[in-house]
XYZ file of C-alpha atoms in Angstrom:
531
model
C 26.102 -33.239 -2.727
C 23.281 -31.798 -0.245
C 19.980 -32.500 -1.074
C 16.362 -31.351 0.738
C 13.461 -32.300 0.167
C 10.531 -30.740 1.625
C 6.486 -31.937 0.764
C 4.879 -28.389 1.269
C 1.403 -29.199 2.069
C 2.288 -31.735 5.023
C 5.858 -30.943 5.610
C 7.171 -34.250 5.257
C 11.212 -33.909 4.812
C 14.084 -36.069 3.370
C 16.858 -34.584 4.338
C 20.563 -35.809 3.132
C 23.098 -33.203 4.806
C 27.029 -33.338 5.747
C 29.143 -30.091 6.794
C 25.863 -28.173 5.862
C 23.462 -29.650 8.895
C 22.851 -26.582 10.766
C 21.994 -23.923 7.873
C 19.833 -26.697 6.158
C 17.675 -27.229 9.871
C 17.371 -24.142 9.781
C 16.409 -23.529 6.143
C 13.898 -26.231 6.851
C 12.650 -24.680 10.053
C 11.453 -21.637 8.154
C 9.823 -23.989 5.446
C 7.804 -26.188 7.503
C 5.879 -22.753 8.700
C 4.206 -22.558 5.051
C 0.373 -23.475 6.190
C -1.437 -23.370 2.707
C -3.555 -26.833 3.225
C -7.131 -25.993 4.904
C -7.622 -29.077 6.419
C -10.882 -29.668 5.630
C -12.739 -32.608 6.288
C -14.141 -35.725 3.995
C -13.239 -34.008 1.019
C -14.914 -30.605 1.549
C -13.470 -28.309 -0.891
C -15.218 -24.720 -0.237
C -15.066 -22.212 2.711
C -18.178 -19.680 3.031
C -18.065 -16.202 4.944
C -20.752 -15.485 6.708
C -20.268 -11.850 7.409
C -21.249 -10.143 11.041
C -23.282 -13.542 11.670
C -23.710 -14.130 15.415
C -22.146 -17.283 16.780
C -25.171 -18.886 18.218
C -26.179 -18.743 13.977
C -23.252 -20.017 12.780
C -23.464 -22.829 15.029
C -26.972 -23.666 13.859
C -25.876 -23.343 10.486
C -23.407 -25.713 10.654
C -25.789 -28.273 11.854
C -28.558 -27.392 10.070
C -26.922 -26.507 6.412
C -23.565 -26.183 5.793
C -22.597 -29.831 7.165
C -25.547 -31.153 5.141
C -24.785 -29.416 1.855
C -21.235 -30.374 2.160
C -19.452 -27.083 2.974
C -15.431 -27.334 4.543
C -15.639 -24.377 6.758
C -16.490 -20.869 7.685
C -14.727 -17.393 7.982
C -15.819 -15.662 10.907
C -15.867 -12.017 11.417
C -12.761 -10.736 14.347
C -13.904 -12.189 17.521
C -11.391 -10.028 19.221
C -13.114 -6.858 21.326
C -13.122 -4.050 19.516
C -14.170 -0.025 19.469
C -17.911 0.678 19.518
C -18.908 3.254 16.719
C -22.087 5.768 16.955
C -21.239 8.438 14.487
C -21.331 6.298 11.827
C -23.599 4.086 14.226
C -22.096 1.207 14.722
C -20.077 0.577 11.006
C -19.146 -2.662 9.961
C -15.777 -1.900 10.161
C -15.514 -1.124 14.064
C -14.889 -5.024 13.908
C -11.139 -4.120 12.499
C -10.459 -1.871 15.151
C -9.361 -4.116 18.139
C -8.452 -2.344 21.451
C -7.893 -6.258 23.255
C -7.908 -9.822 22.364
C -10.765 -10.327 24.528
C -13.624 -12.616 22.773
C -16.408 -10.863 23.017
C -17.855 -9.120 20.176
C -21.700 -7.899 18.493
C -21.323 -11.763 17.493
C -21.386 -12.975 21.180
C -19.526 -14.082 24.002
C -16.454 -16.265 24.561
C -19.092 -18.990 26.108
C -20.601 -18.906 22.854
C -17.572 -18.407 20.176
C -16.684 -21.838 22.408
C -19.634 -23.647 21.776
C -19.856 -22.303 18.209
C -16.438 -23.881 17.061
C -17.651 -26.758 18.640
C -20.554 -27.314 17.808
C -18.792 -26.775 14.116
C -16.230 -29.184 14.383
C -18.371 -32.004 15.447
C -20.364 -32.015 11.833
C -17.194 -31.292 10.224
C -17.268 -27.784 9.637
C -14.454 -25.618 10.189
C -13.732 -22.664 11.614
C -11.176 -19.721 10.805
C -10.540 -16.485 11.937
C -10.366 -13.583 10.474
C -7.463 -12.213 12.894
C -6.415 -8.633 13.342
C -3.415 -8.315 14.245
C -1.445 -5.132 12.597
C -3.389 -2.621 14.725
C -5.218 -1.109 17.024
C -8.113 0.825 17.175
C -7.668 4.343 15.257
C -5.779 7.386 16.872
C -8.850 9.240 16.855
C -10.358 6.304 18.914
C -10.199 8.339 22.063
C -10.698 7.486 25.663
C -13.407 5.707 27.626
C -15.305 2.125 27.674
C -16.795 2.090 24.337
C -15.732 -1.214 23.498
C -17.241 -3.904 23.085
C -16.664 -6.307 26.118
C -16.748 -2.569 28.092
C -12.947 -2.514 28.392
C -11.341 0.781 29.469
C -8.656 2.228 26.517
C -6.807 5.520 25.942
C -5.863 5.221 22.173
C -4.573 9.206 22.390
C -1.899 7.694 24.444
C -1.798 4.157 22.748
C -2.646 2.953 26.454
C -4.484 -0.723 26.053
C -4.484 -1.813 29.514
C -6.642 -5.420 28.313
C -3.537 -6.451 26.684
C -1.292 -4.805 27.860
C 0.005 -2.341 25.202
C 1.746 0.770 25.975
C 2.854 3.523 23.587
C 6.299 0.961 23.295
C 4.529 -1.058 21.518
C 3.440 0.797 18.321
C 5.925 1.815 15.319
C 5.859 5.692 15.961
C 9.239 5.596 16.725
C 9.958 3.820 13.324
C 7.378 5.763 10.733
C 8.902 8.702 8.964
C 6.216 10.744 8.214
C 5.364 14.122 9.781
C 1.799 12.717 10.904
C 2.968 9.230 11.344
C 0.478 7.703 8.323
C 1.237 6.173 5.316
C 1.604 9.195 2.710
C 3.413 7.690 -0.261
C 1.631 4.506 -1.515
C 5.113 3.878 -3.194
C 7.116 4.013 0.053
C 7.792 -0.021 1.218
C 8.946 1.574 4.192
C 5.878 3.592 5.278
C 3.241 1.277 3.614
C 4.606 -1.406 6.649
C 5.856 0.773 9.444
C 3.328 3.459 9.585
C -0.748 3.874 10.174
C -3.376 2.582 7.782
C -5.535 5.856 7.996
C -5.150 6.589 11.887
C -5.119 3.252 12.578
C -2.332 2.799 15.562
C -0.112 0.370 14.056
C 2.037 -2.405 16.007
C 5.194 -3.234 16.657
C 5.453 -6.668 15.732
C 9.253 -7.008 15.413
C 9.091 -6.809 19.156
C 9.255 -10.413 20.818
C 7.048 -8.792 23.372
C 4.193 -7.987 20.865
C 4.613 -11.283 18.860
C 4.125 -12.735 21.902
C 0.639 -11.596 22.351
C -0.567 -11.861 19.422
C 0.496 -15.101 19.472
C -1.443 -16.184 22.500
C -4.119 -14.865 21.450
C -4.206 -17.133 18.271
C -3.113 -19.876 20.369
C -6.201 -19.315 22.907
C -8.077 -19.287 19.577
C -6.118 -22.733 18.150
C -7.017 -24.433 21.868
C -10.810 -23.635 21.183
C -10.642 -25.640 18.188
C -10.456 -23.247 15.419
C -8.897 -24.697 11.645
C -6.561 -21.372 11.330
C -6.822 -17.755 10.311
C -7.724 -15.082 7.706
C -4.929 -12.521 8.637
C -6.243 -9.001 7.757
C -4.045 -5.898 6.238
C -0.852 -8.646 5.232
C 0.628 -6.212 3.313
C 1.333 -3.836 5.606
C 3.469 -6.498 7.924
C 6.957 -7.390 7.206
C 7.049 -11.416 5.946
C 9.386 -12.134 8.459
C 7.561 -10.491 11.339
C 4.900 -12.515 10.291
C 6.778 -15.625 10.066
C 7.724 -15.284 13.795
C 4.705 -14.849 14.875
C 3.319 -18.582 13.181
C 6.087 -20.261 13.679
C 4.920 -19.510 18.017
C 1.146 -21.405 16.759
C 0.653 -24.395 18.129
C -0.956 -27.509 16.031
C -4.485 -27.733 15.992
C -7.029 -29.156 18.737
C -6.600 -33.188 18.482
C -9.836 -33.335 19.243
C -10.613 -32.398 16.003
C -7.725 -32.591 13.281
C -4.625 -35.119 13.389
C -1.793 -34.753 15.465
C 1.012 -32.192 14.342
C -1.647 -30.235 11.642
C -0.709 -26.621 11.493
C -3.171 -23.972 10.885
C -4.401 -23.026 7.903
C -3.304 -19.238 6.918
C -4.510 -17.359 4.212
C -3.008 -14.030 4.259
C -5.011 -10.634 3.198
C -2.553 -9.025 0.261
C -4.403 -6.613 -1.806
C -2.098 -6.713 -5.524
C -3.860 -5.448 -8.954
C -0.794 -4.788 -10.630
C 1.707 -2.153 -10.090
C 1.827 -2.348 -6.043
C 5.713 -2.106 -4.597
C 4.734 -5.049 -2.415
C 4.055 -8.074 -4.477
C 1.807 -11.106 -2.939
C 4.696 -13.442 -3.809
C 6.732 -12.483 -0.900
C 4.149 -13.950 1.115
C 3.480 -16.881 -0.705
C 6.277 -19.626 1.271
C 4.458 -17.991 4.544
C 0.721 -19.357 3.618
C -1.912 -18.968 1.386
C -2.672 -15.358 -0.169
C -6.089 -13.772 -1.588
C -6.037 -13.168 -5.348
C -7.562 -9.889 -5.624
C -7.532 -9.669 -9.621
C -9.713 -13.333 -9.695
C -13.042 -11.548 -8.626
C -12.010 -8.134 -11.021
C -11.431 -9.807 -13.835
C -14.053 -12.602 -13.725
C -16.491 -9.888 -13.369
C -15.550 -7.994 -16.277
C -14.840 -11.349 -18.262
C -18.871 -11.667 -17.459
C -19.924 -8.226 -17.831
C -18.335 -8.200 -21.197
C -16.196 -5.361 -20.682
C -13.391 -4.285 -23.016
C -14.487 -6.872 -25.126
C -13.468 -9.449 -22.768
C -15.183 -13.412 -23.560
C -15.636 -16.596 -21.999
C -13.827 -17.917 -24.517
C -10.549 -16.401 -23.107
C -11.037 -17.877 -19.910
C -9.494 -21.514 -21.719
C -6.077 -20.726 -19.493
C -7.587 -18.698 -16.833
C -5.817 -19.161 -13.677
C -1.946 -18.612 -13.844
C -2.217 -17.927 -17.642
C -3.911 -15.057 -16.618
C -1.599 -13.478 -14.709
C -2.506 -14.959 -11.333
C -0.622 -16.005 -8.638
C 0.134 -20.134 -8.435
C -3.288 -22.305 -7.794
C -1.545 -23.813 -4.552
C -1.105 -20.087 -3.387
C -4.250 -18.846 -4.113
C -7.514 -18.197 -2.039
C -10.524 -17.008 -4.658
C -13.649 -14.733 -4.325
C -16.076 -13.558 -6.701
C -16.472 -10.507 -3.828
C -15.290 -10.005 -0.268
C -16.643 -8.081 2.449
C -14.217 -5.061 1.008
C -14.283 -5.722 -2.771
C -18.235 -5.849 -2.394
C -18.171 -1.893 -0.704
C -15.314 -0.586 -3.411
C -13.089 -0.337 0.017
C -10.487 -1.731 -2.678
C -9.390 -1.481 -6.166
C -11.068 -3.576 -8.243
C -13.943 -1.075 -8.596
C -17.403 -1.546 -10.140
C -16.378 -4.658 -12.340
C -16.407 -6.438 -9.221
C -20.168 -8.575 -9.183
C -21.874 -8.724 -5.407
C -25.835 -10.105 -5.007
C -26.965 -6.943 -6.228
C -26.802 -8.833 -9.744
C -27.993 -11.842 -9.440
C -27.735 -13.548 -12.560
C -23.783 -12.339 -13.236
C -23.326 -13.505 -9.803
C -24.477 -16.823 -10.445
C -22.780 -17.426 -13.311
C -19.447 -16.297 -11.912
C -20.062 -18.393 -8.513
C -20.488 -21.029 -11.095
C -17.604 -20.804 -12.610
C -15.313 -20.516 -9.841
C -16.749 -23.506 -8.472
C -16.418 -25.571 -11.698
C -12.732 -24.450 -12.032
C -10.152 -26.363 -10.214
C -8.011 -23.082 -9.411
C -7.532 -21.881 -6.295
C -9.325 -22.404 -2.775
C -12.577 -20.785 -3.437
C -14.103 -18.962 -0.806
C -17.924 -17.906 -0.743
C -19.165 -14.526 0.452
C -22.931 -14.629 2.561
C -23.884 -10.601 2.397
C -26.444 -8.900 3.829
C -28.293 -6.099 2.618
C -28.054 -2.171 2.741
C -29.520 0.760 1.072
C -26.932 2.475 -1.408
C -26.976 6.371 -1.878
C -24.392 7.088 -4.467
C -22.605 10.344 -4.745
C -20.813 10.841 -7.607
C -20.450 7.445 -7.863
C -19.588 6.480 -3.909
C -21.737 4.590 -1.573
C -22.623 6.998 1.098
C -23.798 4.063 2.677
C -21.046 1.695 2.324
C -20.415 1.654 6.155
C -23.680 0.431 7.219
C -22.918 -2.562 9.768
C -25.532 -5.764 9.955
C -29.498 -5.958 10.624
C -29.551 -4.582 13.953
C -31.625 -3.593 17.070
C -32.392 -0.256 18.259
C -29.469 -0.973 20.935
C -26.817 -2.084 18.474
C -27.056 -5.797 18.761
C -27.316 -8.078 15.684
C -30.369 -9.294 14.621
C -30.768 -13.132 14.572
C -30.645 -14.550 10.907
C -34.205 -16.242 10.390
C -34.197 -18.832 7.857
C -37.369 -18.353 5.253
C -39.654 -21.628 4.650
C -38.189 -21.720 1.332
C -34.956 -21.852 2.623
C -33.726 -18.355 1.872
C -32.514 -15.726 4.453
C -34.925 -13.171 5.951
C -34.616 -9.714 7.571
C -31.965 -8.533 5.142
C -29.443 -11.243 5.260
C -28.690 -12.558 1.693
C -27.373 -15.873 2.503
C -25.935 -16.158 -1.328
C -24.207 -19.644 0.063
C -28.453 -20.435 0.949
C -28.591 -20.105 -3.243
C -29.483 -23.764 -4.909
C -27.302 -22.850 -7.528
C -24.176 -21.522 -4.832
C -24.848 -24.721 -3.074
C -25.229 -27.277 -5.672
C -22.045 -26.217 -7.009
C -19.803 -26.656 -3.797
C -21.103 -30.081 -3.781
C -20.065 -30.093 -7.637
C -16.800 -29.147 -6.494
C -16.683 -31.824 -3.925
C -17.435 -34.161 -6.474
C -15.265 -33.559 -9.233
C -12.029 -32.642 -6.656
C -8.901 -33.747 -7.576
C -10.150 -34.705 -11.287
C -8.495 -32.374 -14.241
C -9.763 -29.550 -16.135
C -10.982 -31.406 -19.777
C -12.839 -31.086 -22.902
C -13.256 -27.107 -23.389
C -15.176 -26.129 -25.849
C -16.314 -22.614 -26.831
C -17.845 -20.763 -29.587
C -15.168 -18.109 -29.901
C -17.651 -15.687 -27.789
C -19.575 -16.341 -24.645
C -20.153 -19.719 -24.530
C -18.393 -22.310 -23.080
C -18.063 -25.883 -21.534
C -15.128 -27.914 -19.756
C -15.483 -30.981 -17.806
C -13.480 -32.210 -14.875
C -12.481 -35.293 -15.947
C -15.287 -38.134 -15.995
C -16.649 -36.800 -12.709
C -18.852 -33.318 -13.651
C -19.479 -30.958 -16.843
C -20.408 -27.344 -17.399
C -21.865 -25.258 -20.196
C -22.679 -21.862 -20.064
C -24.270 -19.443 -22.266
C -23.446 -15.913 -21.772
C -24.398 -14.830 -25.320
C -27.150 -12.917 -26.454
C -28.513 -15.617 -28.939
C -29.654 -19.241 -27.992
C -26.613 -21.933 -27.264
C -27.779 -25.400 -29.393
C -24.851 -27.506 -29.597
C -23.897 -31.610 -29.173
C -20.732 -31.781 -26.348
C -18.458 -34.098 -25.508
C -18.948 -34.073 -21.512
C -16.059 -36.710 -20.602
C -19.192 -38.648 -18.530
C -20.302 -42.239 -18.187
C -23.288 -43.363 -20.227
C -26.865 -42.191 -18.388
C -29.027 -39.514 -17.478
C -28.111 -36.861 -15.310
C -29.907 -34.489 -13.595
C -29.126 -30.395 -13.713
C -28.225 -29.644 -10.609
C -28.601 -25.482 -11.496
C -32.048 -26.259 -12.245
C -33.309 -28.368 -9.747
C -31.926 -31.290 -7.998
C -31.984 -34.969 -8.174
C -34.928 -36.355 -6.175
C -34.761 -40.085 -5.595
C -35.403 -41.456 -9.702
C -36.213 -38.213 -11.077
C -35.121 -34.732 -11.701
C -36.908 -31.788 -10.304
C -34.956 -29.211 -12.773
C -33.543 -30.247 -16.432
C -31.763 -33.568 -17.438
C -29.368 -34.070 -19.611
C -28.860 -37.655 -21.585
C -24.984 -38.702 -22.396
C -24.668 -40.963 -25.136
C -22.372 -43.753 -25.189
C -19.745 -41.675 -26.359
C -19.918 -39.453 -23.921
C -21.655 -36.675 -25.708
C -24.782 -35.086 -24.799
C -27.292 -32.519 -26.557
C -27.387 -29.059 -24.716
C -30.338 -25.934 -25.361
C -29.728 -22.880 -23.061
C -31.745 -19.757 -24.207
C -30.140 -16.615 -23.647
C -33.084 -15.130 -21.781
C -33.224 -18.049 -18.995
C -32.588 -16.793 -15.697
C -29.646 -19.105 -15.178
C -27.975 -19.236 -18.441
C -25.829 -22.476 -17.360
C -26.083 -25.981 -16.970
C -23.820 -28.894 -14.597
C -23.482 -32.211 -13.936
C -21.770 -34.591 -11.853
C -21.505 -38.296 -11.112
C -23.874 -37.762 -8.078
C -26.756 -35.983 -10.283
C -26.742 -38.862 -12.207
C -30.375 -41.110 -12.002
């Protein structure tokens, strides 16, 4: 009998074959593209997104914060030159119109994306992309230089001389509708093979256009980035897709060991109900769980009567995808605008408090690879319920450019940029996370409503209290003997706490008071917070 054996995360194989050789290689070929480990360093467990940050920030972010506070990496915003926008002036989303894989963006040059990575890697910080690579710019993009490296483009004639693509390399010839865009949500077919509202959509069962987009990850893998956020998965066939990363290279050896493949987490928008299911991209990488942040949020929110209580077998006894699939969010850059479904339940810095809590939470809970979203602000005008506003790109100058992100003496972001990963209780909980990684999800308690506690093994504990009455209860928190400090509270300062402390018994149980009017209605330790 044939056997295979394949070790996902590393692609280690055992492979026992007779008349069977060649279909098994080649079996084995296509499994050893599966890229779901983020190869993070000394046991970093969290990746934040800071969203339309320059690169000359990120790099002194790194250095100055993230590397410090024990963060694993950071999601950049396309670095690939795209369409400049004036009417909306200059949108957020002009970033997700590429018209060349040129790196030079509102975030900076290719000089400084270089030195960025860098500058990233050598604290231990990594760095993925969030690549582009389904379209172009939109049809309606027009003719000219208004891009952002200054390149000349005709997107009327699908002309993008920087690359080059030529009208041979877009799907016209395959889409089936009379306008060429995606008409029937329903349609497999046209969800995949024509235009995300205008936006020219490539060919990438052609060798010649997996080739370049290829290269240009592969420029991007030589610079020393960890791997990629692939935008817009869903409307790429799997095995297009699986072409195109089985041409990446391994990452820089400067950095990461010899043979690591790049970490992929693929952008696959599924509620419920969608004709293309996230599974089908599951052996290929990583995929976002878009019902994690929607239903957390209403679980918090208390919506259709949902409690904390139920959240005993959240994860895959909810309904989500498997934990070694699955990259979480409380919000995204989309989810955080409504550009998706998931609607208002969704929670974004605009509530503070919820957020917390749900940050928390997602921390605390060994599902998933979490991922942390850094906002910055803008001024809603709802109509009828829809952001007018929703569009509005970064702090910026008069002439476009990003502002700089200046960093308050109290350690908070200024000048509109939220910096929710700058949060003490954001950041105290990715080092929670770091602590308590690998150990099991143990002792839940709740109270058959809001509150609740778990522990990860003898490592860390967390109780919150999302009730509207006082939480006053004795809990078994699965920890060693001692005092420990709150880390949501405060920190741990040499022998002392500068927030609340908790004292565990020797049998492991502790005493807990959380008022229901308290700011942050939750409480966490770890072996680290412990005096």
């Amino acid at each position: 009998m044939n056997l295979l054996h394949v070790s996902w995360e590393k692609c280690v194989v055992v492979l026992f074959f007779g008349t069977m050789k060649l279909l098994i290689v080649a079996i084995l070929v296509g499994l050893c593209l599966a890229q779901h480990n983020p190869n993070t360093k000394h046991n970093r467990t969290s990746i934040v997104h800071l969203f339309e940050w320059r690169w000359a920030d990120i790099a002194e972010e790194c250095e100055r914060y993230l590397a410090p506070n024990g963060y694993g990496g950071v999601q950049i915003s396309p670095p690939s030159e795209s369409i400049v926008v004036t009417n909306p002036w200059q949108p957020w989303w002009q970033r997700y119109q590429p018209i060349s894989y040129n790196l030079c963006s509102r975030s900076g040059t290719e000089e400084e994306l270089k030195d960025m990575i860098t500058r990233c890697n050598n604290v231990g910080v990594n760095i993925y992309v969030d690549a582009v690579i389904n379209h172009m710019c939109g049809a309606s993009g027009g003719e000219g230089t208004h891009s952002s490296c200054g390149s000349y483009f005709n997107a009327n004639k699908e002309d993008f001389p920087s690359v080059p693509y030529s009208s041979w390399d877009f799907n016209d010839y395959k889409c089936r509708t009379a306008n060429e865009e995606i008409e029937n949500s329903n349609d497999v077919f046209q969800i995949r093979d024509c235009r995300l509202v205008s936006l020219l959509d490539l060919a990438l069962e052609k060798d010649y256009v997996r080739g370049k987009v290829a290269e240009y990850m592969n420029k991007l893998i030589d610079m020393g980035v960890a791997g990629f956020r692939v935008d817009a998965c869903k409307h790429m066939w799997p095995g297009d897709l699986s072409n195109v990363y089985g041409r990446l290279k391994s990452l820089n050896t400067t950095w990461f060991l010899p043979e690591t493949k790049p970490f992929i987490y693929q952008e696959v928008i599924e509620y419920g109900g969608e004709p293309i299911k996230a599974s089908e991209y599951f052996e290929l990488g990583r995929v976002t769980e878009f019902k994690y942040g929607a239903k957390l949020g209403a679980v918090i929110r208390k919506w259709d009567k949902e409690k904390l209580s139920y959240l005993k077998n959240w994860g895959e006894g909810w309904g989500f995808m498997p934990s070694d699939k699955a990259l979480v969010f409380v919000d995204n850059h989309d989810t955080q605008r409504c550009q998706s479904a998931g609607g208002a339940c969704v929670l974004t810095f605009s509530d503070s408090r919820l957020y917390k809590i749900a940050s928390g939470l997602m921390l605390a809970h060994p599902y998933g690879v979490p991922s942390i979203m850094s906002s910055y602000h803008w001024d809603q005008h709802l109509v009828n319920g829809k952001d007018q506003n929703d569009w509005m790109g970064p702090p910026s100058n008069a002439n476009g450019s990003t502002k700089p992100v200046p960093i308050n003496p109290d350690s908070t972001c200024g000048d509109k940029w939220i910096c929710e990963h700058r949060w003490r209780q954001i950041r105290n909980m990715v080092i929670f996370r770091n602590v308590v990684n690998g150990q099991p999800l143990s002792n839940w308690w709740d109270n058959g409503n809001n509150q609740i506690a778990f522990s990860r093994g003898d490592k860390g504990f967390i109780v919150i209290n999302n009730d509207d009455w006082e939480l006053n209860v004795m809990l078994d928190t699965g920890l060693p003997a001692g005092t420990y400090c709150d880390v949501i509270s405060g920190d741990k300062s040499g022998d002392s706490c500068t927030g609340k402390q908790a004292s565990v018994g020797s049998d492991g149980r502790a005493t807990f008071h959380i008022s229901q009017t308290q700011e942050d209605p939750f409480i966490a330790l770890h072996a680290d917070s412990k005096l």
